[in-house]
Coordinates of C-alpha atoms in Angstrom, one line a residue:
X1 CA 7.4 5.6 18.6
X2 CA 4.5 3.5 17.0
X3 CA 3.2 5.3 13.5
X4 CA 0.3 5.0 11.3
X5 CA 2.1 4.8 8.2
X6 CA 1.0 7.9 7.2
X7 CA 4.3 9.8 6.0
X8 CA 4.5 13.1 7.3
X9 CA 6.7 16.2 6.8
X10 CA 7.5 18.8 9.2
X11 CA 6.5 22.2 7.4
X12 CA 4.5 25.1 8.4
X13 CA 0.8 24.6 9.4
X14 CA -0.7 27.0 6.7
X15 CA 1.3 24.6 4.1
X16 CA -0.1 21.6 5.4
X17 CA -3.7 22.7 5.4
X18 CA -3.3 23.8 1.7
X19 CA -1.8 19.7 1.1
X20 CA -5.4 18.1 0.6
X21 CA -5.5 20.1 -2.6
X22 CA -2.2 17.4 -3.4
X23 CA -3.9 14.3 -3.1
X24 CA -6.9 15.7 -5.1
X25 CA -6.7 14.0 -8.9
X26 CA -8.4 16.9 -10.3
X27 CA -6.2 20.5 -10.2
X28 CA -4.0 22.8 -13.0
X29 CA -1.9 20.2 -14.1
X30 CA -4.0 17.3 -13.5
X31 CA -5.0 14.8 -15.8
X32 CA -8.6 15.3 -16.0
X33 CA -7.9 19.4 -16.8
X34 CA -8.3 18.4 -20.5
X35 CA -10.5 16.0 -22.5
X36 CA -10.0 14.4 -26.1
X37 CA -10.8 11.1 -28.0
X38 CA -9.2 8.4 -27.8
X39 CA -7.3 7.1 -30.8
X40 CA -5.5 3.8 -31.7
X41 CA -4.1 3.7 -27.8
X42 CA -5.0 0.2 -27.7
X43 CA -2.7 -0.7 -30.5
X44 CA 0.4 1.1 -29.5
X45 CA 0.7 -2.0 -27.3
X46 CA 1.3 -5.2 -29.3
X47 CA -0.3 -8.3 -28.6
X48 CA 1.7 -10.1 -25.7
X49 CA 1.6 -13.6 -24.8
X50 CA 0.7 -12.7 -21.4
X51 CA -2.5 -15.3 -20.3
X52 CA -5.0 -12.0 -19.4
X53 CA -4.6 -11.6 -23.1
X54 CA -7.2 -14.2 -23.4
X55 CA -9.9 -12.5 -21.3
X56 CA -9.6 -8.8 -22.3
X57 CA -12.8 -9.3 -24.6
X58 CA -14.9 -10.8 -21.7
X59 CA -13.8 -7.9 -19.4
X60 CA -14.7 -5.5 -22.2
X61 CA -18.1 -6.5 -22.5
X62 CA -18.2 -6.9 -18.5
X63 CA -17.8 -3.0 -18.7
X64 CA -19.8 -2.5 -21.8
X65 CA -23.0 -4.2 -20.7
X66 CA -22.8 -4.3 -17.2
X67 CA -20.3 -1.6 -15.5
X68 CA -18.9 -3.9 -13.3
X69 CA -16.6 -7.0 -13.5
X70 CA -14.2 -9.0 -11.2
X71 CA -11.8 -10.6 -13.2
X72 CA -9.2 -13.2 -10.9
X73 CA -5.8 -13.5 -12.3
X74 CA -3.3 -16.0 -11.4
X75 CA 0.4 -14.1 -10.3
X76 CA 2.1 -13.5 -13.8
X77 CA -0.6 -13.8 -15.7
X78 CA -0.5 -9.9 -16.8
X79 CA -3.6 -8.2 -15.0
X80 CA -1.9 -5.1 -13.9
X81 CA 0.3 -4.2 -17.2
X82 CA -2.2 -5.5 -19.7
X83 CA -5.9 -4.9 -18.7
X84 CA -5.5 -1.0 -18.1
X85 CA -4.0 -0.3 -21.3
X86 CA -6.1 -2.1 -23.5
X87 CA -9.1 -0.5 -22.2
X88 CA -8.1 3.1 -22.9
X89 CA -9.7 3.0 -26.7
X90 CA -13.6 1.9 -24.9
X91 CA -15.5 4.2 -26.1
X92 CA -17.9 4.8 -23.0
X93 CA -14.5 6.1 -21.6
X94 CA -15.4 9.4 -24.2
X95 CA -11.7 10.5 -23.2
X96 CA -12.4 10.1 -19.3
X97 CA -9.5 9.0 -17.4
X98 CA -8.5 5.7 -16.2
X99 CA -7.5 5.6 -12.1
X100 CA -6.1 2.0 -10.8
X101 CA -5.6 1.5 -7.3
X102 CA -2.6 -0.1 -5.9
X103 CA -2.1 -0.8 -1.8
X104 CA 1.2 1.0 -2.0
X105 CA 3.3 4.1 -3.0
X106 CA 5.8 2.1 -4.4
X107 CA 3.7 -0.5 -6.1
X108 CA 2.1 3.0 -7.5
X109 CA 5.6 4.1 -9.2
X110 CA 6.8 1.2 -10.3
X111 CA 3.1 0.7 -12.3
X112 CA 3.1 3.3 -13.8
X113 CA 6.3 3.5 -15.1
X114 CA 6.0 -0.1 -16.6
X115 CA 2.7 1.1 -18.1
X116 CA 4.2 4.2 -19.7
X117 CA 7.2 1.9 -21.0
X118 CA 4.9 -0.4 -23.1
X119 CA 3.5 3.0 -24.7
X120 CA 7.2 4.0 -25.3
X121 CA 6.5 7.1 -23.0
X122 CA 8.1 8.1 -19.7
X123 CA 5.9 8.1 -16.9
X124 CA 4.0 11.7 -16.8
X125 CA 2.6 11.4 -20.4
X126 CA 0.0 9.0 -21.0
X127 CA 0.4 7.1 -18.1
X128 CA 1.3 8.8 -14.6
X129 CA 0.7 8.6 -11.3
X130 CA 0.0 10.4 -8.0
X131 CA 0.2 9.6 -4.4
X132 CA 0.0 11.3 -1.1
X133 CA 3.9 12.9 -1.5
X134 CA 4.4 12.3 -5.2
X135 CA 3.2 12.8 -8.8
X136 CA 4.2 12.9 -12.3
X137 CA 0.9 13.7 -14.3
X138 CA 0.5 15.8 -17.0
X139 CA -2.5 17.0 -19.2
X140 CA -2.7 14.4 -21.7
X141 CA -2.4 11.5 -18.9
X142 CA -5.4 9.4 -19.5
X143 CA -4.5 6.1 -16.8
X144 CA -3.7 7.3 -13.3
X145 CA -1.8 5.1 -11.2
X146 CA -3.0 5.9 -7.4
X147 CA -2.8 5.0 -3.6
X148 CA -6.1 3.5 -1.8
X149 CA -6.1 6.8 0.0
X150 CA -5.7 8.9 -2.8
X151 CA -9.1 7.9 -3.8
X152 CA -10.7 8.1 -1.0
X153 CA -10.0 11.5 -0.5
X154 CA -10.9 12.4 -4.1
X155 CA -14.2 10.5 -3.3
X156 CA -14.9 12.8 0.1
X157 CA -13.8 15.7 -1.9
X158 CA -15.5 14.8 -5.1
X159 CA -18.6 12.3 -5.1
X160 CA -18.8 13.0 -8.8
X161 CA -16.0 11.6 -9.5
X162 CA -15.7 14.2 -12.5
X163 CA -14.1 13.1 -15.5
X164 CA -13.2 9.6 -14.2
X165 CA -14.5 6.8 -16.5
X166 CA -13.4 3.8 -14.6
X167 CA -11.8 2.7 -11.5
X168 CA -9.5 -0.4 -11.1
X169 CA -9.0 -1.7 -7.7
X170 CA -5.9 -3.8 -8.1
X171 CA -4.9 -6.3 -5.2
X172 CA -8.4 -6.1 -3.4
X173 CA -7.4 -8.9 -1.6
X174 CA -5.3 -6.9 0.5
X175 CA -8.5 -5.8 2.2
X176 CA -7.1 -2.0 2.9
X177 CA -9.1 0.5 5.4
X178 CA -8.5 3.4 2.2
X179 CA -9.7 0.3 -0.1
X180 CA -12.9 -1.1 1.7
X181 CA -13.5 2.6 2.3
X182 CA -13.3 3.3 -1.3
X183 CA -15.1 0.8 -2.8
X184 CA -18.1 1.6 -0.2
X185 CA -18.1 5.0 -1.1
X186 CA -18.0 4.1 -5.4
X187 CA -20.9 1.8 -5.0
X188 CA -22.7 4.6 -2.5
X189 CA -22.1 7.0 -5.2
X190 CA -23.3 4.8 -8.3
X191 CA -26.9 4.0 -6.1
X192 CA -27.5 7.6 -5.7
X193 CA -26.5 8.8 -9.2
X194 CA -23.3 11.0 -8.4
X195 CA -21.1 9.5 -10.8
X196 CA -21.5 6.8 -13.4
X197 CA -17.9 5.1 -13.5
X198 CA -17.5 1.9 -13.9
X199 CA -15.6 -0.4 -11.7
X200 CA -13.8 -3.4 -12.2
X201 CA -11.9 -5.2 -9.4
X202 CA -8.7 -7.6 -9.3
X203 CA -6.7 -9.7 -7.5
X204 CA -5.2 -13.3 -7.8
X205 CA -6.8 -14.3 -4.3
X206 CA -10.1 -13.1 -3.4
X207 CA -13.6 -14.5 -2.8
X208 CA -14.9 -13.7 -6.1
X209 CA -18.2 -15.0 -6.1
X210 CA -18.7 -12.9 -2.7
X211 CA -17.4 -9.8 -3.9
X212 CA -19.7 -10.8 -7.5
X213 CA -22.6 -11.1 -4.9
X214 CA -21.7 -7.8 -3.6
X215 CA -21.5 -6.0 -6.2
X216 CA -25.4 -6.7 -7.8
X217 CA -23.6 -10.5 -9.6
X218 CA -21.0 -8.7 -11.5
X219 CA -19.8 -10.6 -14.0
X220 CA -16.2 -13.1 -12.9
X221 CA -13.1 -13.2 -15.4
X222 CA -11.0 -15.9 -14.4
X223 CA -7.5 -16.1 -16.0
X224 CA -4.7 -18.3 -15.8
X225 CA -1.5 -16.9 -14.5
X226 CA 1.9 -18.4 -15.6
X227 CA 4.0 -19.9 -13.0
X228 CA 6.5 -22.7 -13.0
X229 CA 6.1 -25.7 -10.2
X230 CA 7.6 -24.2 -6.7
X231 CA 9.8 -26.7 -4.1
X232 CA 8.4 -25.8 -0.8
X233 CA 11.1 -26.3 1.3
X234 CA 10.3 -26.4 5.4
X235 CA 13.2 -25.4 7.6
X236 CA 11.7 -24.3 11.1
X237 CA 13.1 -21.6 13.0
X238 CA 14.6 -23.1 16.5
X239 CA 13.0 -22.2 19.6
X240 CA 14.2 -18.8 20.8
X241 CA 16.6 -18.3 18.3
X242 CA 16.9 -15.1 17.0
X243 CA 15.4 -14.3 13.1
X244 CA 18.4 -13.3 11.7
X245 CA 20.8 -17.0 12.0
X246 CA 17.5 -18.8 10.4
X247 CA 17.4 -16.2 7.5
X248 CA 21.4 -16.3 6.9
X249 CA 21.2 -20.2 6.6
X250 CA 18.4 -20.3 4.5
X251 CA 19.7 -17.8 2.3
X252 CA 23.2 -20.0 1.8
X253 CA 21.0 -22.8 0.9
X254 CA 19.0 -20.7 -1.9
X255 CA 22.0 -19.8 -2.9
X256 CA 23.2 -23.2 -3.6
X257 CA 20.6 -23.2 -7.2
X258 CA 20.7 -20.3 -9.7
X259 CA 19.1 -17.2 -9.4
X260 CA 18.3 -14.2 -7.6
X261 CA 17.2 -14.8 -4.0
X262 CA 13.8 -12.5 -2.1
X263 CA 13.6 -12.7 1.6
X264 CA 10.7 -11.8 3.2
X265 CA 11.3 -10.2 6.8
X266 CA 8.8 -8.4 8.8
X267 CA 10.0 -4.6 9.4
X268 CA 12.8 -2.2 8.6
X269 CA 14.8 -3.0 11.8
X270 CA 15.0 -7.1 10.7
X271 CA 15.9 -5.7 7.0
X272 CA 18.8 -3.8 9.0
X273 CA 20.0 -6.7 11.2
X274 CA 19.9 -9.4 8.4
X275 CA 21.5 -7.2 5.6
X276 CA 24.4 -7.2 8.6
X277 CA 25.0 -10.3 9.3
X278 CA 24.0 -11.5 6.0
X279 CA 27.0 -9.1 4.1
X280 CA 29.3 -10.5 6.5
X281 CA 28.6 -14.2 6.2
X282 CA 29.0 -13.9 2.7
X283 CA 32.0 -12.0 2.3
X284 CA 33.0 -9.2 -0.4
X285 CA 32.9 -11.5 -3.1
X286 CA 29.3 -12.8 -2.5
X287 CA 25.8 -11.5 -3.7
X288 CA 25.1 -7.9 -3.6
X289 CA 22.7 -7.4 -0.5
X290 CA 19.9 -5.0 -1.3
X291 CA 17.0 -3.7 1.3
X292 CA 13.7 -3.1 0.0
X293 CA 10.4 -1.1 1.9
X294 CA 8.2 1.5 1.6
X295 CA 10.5 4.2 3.6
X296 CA 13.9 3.7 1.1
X297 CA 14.4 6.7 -1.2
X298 CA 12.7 5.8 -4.6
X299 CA 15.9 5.2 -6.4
X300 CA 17.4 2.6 -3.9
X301 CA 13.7 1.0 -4.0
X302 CA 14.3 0.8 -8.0
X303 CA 17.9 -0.3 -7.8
X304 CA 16.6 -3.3 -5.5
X305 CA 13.1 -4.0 -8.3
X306 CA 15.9 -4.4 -11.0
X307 CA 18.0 -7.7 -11.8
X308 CA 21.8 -7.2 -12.5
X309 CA 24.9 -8.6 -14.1
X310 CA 25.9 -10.3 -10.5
X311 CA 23.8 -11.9 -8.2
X312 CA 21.5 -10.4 -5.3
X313 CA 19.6 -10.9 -2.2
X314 CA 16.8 -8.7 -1.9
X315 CA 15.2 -8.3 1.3
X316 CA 12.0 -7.1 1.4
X317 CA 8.8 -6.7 3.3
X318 CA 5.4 -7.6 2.3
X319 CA 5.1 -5.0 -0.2
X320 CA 7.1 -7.3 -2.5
X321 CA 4.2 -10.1 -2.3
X322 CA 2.0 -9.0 -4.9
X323 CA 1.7 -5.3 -6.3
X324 CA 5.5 -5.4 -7.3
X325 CA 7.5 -7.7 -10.2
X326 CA 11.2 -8.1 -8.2
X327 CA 12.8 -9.1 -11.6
X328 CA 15.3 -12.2 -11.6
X329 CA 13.9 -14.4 -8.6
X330 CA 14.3 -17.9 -8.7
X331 CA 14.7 -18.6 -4.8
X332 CA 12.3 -17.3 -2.0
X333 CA 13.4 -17.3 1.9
X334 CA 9.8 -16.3 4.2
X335 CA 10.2 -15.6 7.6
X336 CA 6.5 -16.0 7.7
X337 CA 6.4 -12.9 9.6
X338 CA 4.4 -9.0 9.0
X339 CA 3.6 -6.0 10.1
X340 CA 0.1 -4.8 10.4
X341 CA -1.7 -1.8 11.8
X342 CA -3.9 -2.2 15.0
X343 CA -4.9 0.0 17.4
X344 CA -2.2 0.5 20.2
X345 CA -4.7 1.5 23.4
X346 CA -1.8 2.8 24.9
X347 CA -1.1 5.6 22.2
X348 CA -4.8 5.5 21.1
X349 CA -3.6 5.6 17.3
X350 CA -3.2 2.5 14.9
X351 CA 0.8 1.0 16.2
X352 CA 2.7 -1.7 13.9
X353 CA 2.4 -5.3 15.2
X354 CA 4.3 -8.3 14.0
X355 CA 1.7 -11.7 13.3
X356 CA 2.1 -14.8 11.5
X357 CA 1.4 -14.2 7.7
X358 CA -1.6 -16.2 6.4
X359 CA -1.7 -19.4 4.5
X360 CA -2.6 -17.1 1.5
X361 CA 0.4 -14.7 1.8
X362 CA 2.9 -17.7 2.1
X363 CA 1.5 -18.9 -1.2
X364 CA 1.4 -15.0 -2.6
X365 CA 5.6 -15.1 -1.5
X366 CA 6.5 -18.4 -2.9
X367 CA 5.0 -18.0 -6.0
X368 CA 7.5 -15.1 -6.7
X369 CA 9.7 -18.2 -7.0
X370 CA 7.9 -19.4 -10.1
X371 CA 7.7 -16.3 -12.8
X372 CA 11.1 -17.5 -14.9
X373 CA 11.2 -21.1 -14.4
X374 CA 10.6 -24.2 -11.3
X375 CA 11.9 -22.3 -8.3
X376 CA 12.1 -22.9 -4.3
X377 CA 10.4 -21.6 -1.2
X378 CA 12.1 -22.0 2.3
X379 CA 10.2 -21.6 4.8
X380 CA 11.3 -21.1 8.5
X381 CA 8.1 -22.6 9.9
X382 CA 7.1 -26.5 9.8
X383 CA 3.7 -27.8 7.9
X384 CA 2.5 -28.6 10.8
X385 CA 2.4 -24.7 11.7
X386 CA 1.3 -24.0 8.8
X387 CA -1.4 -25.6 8.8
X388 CA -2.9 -23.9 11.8
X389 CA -2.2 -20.6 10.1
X390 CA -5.3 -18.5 9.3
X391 CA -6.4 -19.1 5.3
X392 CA -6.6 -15.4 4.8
X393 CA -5.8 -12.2 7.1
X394 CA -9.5 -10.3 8.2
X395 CA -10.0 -7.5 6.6
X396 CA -8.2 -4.6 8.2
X397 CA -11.4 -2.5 8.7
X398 CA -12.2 -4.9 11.7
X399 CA -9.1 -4.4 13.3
X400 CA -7.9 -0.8 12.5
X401 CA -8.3 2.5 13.8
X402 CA -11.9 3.7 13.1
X403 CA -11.4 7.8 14.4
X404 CA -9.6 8.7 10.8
X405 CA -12.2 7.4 8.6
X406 CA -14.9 8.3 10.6
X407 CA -13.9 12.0 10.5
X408 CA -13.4 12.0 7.0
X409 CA -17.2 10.6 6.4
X410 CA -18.5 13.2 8.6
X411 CA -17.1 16.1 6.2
X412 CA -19.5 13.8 3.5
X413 CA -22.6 13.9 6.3
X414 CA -22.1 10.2 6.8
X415 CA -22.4 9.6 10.5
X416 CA -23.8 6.2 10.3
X417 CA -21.1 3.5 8.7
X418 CA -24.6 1.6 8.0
X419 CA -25.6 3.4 5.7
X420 CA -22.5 2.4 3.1
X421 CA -22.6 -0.6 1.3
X422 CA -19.4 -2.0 2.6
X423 CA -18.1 -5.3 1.9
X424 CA -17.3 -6.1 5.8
X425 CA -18.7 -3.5 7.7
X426 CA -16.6 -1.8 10.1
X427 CA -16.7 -3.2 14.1
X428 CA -19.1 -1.5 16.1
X429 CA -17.3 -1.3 18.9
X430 CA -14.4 0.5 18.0
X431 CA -16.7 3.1 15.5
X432 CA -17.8 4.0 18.8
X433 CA -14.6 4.7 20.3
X434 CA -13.8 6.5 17.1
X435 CA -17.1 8.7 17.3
X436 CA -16.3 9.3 21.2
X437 CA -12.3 10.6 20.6
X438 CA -13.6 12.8 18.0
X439 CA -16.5 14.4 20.0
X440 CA -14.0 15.0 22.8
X441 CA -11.4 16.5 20.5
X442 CA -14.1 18.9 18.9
X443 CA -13.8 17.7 15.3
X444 CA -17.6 16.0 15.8
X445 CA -20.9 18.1 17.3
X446 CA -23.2 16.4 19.6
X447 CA -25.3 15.1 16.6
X448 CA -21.6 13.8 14.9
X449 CA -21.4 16.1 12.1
X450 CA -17.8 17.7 11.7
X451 CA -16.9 21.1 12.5
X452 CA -15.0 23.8 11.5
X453 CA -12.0 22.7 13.4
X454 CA -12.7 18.8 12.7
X455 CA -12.7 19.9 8.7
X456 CA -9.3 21.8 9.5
X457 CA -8.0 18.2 11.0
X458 CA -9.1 16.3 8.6
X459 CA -7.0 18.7 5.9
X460 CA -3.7 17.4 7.5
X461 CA -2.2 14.0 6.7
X462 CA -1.9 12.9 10.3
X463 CA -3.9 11.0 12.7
X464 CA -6.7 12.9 14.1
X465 CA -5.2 12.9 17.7
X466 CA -1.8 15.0 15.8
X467 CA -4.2 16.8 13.6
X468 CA -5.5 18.6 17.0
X469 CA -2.3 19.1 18.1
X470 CA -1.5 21.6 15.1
X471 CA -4.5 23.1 13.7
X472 CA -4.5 25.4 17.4
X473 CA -1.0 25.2 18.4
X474 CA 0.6 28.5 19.4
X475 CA 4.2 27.6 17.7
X476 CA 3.0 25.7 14.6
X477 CA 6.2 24.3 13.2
X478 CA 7.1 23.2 16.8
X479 CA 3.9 21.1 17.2
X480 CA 4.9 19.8 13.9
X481 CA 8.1 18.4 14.6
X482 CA 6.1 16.6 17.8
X483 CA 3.5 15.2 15.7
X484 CA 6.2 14.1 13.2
X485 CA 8.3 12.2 16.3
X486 CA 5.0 10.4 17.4
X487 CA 4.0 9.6 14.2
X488 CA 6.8 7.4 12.3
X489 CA 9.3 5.3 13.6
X490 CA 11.4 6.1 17.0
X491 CA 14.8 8.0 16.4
X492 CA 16.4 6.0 18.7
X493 CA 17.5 2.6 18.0
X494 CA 17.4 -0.3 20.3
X495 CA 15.0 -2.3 23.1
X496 CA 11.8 0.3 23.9
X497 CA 13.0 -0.8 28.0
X498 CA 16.8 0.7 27.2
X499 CA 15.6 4.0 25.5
X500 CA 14.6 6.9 26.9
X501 CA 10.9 7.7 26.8
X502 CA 11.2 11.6 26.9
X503 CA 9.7 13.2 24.2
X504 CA 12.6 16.2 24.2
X505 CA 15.0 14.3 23.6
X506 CA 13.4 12.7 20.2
X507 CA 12.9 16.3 19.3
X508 CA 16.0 17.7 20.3
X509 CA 17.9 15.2 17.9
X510 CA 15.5 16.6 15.2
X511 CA 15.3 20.4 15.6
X512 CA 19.3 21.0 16.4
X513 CA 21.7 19.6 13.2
X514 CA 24.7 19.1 16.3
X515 CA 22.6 17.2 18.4
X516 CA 24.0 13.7 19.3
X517 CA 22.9 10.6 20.6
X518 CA 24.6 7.2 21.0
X519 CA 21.0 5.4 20.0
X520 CA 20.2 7.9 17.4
X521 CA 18.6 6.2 14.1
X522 CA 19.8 8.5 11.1
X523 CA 17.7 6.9 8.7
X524 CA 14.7 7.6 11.0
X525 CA 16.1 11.1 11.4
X526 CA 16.0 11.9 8.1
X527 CA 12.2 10.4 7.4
X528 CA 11.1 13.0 10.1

């Protein structure tokens, strides 16, 4: 069934109104429940020879003087491990907390934990982190790693933004609906005096004299990153054949030089049929073959971040391009394929579609070849293709879903997306739409303010549509397990035109532990 990437456990329906309090970063044992000083945090960290080290006194007086800064950062130059840390000691912080913003739940986690280890601390003391399932906070933590929606619902929740010093939007170029969101609702809040935290906003490929523009010409902090020269390598994918043959022989050929090897495939199902035919090809004796995406169990998504004694082939999505460090990588195999939400008109909800990467991905992938030493990209698309590739991918709040984010600005009043200073405001058209479905479900009034039931939906991590389907069904935990089905990926394995389309079936397989199905997708089964 097409998802929203929005993971989504089946439990009663009084539990999962009570869950907004769990993406809140304020609560008992949150890490804005106590304030202190500030002392000597800075210098816990020795001086690296990481090439951000350079420009941590520019960004420093960025945030002194002005509040703002966009600092650009080559990959490796140290931006996400260095900058946070070594502005814990400023002392307009006054023992406020740090919260950075990464795209993903696993970027998140693995952050934080690399953060917490230059301290010499576990994850959970200084450092920790929280996202929409998960957190390991306590009350000394002073830098939150969080998801884009994390914030954004702390923003709807909590325009102050109480006891937050700064916010660190890492990876803006990904261009996130929770991100642009965000950002729009920071700067709405620093215009109209609800908070007074600064902001500072990274990435290694972004417009930054745009975003500068945006944000009243704050200042840029450009820093060299440290990469080795990268052999691109062009070996085009025959017509009609099938992904997986093109990935196994490129993958031989990496494996011909040193090195760990990253592939980058589109989805779960191409991770599945390449780590198959790629075990096989190369025997027992060959490389170990390791998956890695958002929906593996966090150890397995560890065991694949982590370089070994014997070789590997990790093969990831895009969530290895740029929030994560895949240690050991010398080789890189792109498919030159990913998965982005749009809005399926057939569900009505945001579906996964698979496009052509962008020429700025591709160059985000094959500089993972480049962090140890001169490395090699294979690409299984010509130049020629290349070249008529888009430079960048739009910004996803052009092409997304509007009904989710629209309902959650109607909780703040916000009925009129013009009224936010967004970076790209969202489309017009499909605001509309999003305005429309939510009148008709009864979350909006005629004038588009929320009511009582549309606050109830907007509690529930779910698409609005699924959200309406709970808040009033007559067996909760039933209409649970259906919103769960529709929400992440099908059950059933195989071609949508060989499945089944009946619903009962999907839910059968879920609800009864001796329920079999030739298709049946265990891995799936167990996410729902």
């Amino acid at each position: 069934m097409p998802g929203i990437a929005v993971r989504f456990r089946v439990v009663e329906a009084e539990q999962l109104i009570g869950a907004v309090d769990e993406v809140n970063l304020h609560g008992p044992d949150s890490p804005t429940s106590t304030r202190g000083k500030m002392h000597g945090m800075t210098e816990r960290v020795p001086l690296t020879d990481l090439p951000i080290e350079d420009c941590v006194d520019d960004v420093r007086a960025a945030l002194t003087e002005r509040g703002r800064c966009v600092v650009t950062a080559e990959p490796g130059a140290g931006k996400t491990t260095i900058l946070p840390l070594r502005l814990l000691d400023e002392p307009w912080l006054d023992g406020r907390t740090i919260v950075l913003l990464e795209p993903r739940r696993m970027a998140a986690r693995a952050a934080a934990r690399r953060l917490a280890r230059l301290l010499g601390e576990d994850a959970g003391e200084t450092v920790g982190w929280i996202t929409r399932d998960d957190r390991a906070v306590g009350p000394a933590t002073r830098l939150v790693v969080v998801t884009e929606g994390v914030l954004t619902a702390r923003l709807v929740d909590d325009p102050a933004l109480t006891d937050v010093g700064l916010v660190i939007f890492d990876e803006f170029h990904e261009r996130s609906v929770p991100g642009d969101v965000g950002l729009a609702l920071m700067l709405a809040g620093a215009q109209t005096g609800e908070h007074d935290a600064r902001l500072l906003l990274m990435s290694a490929t972004i417009d930054a004299d745009a975003i500068a523009a945006h944000l009243d010409d704050a200042p840029v902090v450009s820093s060299p990153g440290r990469t080795y020269p990268i052999e691109l390598v062009w070996r085009p994918k025959k017509r009609r054949e099938p992904l997986a043959p093109a990935v196994v022989r490129a993958v031989r050929e990496a494996l011909r030089g040193p090195g760990d090897v990253l592939v980058f495939l589109p989805g779960v199902g191409e991770i599945r049929t390449v780590e198959r035919e790629l075990t096989a090809a190369l025997g027992p004796d060959g490389p170990a073959v390791l998956p890695l995406h958002g929906s593996l169990p966090s150890a397995e998504q560890d065991a694949a971040l982590v370089a070994r004694a014997e070789r590997r082939v990790v093969l990831a999505t895009n969530i290895a391009e740029t929030s994560l460090t895949v240690d050991g990588i010398t080789a890189v195999v792109d498919s030159g394929l990913e998965r982005t939400a749009r809005l399926d008109p057939r569900t009505g909800m945001s579906g996964l579609h698979t496009i052509n990467c962008s020429r700025a991905s591709a160059d985000q992938r094959a500089g993972r070849a480049g962090r140890l030493g001169p490395g090699v990209a294979i690409r299984l698309w010509s130049k020629a293709e290349h070249a008529a590739r888009a430079p960048h991918a739009p910004p996803a709040i052009t092409e997304d879903d509007m009904t989710p984010v629209a309902l959650d600005l109607a909780r703040r009043a916000i009925i009129d997306p013009a009224t936010l200073p967004f970076l790209t405001p969202p489309d017009t058209a499909r605001w509309a739409k999003a305005v429309e479905l939510l009148t008709t479900l009864g979350a909006l009034d005629d004038t588009g303010a929320a009511t009582d039931l549309g606050r109830r939906m907007a509690m529930l991590p779910v698409h609005p549509r699924l959200a309406r389907l709970i808040v009033d069904a007559r067996h909760p935990w039933l209409a649970c397990v259906i919103a769960a089905v529709l929400d992440e990926r099908d059950v059933l394995r195989g071609r949508p035109v060989d499945l089944p389309v009946e619903l009962a079936e999907r839910v059968r397989l879920v609800i009864d532990p001796d329920a079999h199905h030739g298709a049946a997708d265990s891995r799936a089964l167990r996410t729902v």
